[in-house]
Structures are given as structure tokens and as C-alpha cells.
C-alpha atoms as one frame of an Amber mdcrd trajectory, in Angstrom:
protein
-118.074 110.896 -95.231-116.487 113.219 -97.976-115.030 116.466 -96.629-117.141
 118.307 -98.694-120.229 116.889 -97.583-119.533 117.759 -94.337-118.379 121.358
 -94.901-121.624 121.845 -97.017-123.905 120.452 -93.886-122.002 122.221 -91.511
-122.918 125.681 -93.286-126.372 124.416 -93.565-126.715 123.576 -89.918-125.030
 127.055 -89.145-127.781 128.462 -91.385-130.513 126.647 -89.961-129.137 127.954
 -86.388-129.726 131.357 -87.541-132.702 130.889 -88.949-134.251 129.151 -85.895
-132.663 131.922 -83.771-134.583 134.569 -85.825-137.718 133.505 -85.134-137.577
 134.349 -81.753-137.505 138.061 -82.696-141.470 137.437 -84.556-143.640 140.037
 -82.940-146.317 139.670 -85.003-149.659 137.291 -83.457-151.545 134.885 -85.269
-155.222 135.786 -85.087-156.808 133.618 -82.575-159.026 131.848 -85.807-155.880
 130.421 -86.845-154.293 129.755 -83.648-155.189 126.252 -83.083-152.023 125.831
 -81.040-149.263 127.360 -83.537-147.716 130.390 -83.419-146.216 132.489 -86.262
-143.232 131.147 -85.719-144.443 127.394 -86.157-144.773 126.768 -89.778-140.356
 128.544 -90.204-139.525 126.698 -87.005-140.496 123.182 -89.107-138.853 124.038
 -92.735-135.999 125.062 -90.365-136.022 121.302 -88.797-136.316 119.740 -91.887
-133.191 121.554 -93.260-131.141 120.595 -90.117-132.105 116.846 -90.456-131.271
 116.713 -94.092-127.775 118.458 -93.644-127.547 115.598 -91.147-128.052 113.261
 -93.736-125.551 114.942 -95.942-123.078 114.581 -93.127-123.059 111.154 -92.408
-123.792 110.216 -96.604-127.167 108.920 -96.802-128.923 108.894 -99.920-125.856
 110.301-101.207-123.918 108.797-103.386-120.261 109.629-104.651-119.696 111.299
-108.074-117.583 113.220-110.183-116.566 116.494-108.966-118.820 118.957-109.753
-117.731 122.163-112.263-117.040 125.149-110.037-120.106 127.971-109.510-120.081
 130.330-111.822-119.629 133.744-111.307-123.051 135.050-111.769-124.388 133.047
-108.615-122.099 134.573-106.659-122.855 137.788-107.834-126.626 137.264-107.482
-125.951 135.487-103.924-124.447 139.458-102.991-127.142 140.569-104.500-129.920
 138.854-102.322-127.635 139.665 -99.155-128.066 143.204-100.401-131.828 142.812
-100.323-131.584 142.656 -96.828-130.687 145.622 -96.165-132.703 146.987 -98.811
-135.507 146.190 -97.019-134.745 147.840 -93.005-133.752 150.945 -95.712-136.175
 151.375 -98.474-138.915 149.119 -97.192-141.056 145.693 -98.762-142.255 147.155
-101.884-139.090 149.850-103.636-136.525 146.716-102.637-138.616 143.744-103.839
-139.690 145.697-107.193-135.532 146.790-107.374-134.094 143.021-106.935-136.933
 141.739-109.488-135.492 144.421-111.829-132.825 144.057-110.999-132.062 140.235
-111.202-133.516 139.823-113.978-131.474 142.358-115.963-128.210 140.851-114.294
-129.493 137.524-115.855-130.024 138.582-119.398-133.887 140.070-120.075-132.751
 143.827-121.219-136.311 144.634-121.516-136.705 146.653-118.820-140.054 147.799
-119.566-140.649 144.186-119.523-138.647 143.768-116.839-141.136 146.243-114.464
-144.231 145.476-115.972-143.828 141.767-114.581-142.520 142.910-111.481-145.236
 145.338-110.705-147.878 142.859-111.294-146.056 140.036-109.057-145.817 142.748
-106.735-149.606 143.461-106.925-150.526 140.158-106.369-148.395 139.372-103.596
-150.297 142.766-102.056-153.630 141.051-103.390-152.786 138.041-100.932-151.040
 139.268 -97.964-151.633 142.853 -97.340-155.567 142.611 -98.572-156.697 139.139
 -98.282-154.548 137.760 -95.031-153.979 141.145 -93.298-150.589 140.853 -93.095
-147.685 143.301 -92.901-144.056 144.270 -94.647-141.347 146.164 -93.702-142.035
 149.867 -94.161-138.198 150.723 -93.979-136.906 154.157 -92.599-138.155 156.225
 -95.742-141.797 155.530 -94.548
């Protein structure tokens, strides 16, 4: 076991912990056509199990096997990691639709597209399909946010 491997499961497993703790907090129901024995919170809960085993497997070196050391992150994915933290918040504050159409913007921009026309027009439409699906098709919800 490399030390590295470990810290990186260990963060993973703390992340998974998290995650798995969150989705206690779902109040949302599944409509009883869909039930068939799952909650909301079953399809997270299993992604969530599958990233604990595989930090597992990290841990203890399977299917892993040694190499050079890799060059260090750069900047800009630490930056964008901040970013997508920031999103977060964005979304309790200004709600599903002004945060996810500012961090598409956004993001891109940060990454090198300085069309910014471009940059909205392709964000608006993702946004409108992602409406299309969820809001219209599968009656689903998103964060209002305190402006609302």
C-alpha cells in the first residue's frame, strides 16, 4: 500500500460518508408508479457504495499498479474545484436555473471559449433541455433559492 493511495481512498471514503449521510435529508417521494420498492434515495445510495468499495480497492492496491509519479494538478483545477464548491451555495442563494446558467458561463470562459455569446447560447439550450426532461417530462423539482 502506497501512502498516497491510501490518503486518496481515505478522502474518497470521507466523501462517500457525506454523500450517504445526505441522502437522508431527501424529502422528495417517488411516485408510487415507480416505487417498486426504491426510494429516491436508492439509485445515490448505490453510486455512493460503489465509490466506497473502489476507494477500498485503492487502499489495499488492487488493480493498481505502481508508476511514475504523477505531474502535480494544475492550477486551473483547483480553481474550477472552488468554483463548483461555489455552486453550492449558488444554488440555496440564487436558485437551479441563474447558478447552473452562471457556472456554464462561467466555466467555460475560465477554460478558454471567450465567446460569450457562444458561451450562453449553449448554456441556455442545455438548460432548456434539462427543463424539457425533469421539470416537464419527469415532474421533478430544483432549488428555487431565496430570490424566488
Amino acid at each position: 500500500m502506497r501512502r498516497q493511495d491510501v490518503i486518496v481512498a481515505a478522502v474518497a471514503l470521507a466523501g462517500a460518508a457525506v454523500a450517504f449521510g445526505l441522502t437522508f435529508r431527501f424529502t422528495s417521494t417517488t411516485p408510487a408508479a415507480m416505487m417498486s420498492g426504491m426510494g429516491a434515495e436508492f439509485f445515490p445510495r448505490l453510486v455512493i457504495g460503489l465509490i466506497a468499495i473502489l476507494a477500498v480497492c485503492v487502499a489495499l492496491g488492487i488493480g493498481n499498479p505502481g508508476m511514475d509519479k504523477p505531474a502535480p494538478i494544475p492550477g486551473i483545477v483547483w480553481i474550477t474545484l472552488g468554483v463548483m464548491a461555489l455552486y453550492i451555495v449558488m444554488l440555496e442563494v440564487a436558485g437551479m436555473w441563474l447558478a447552473s446558467f452562471a457556472i456554464m458561463v462561467g466555466l467555460g470562459w475560465l477554460w478558454g471559449e471567450r465567446n460569450l455569446v457562444k458561451l450562453s447560447a449553449l448554456a441556455a439550450i442545455m438548460l432548456l433541455v434539462v427543463y424539457g426532461g425533469f421539470v416537464k417530462v419527469l415532474k421533478g423539482g430544483f432549488p428555487a433559492g431565496l430570490w424566488s
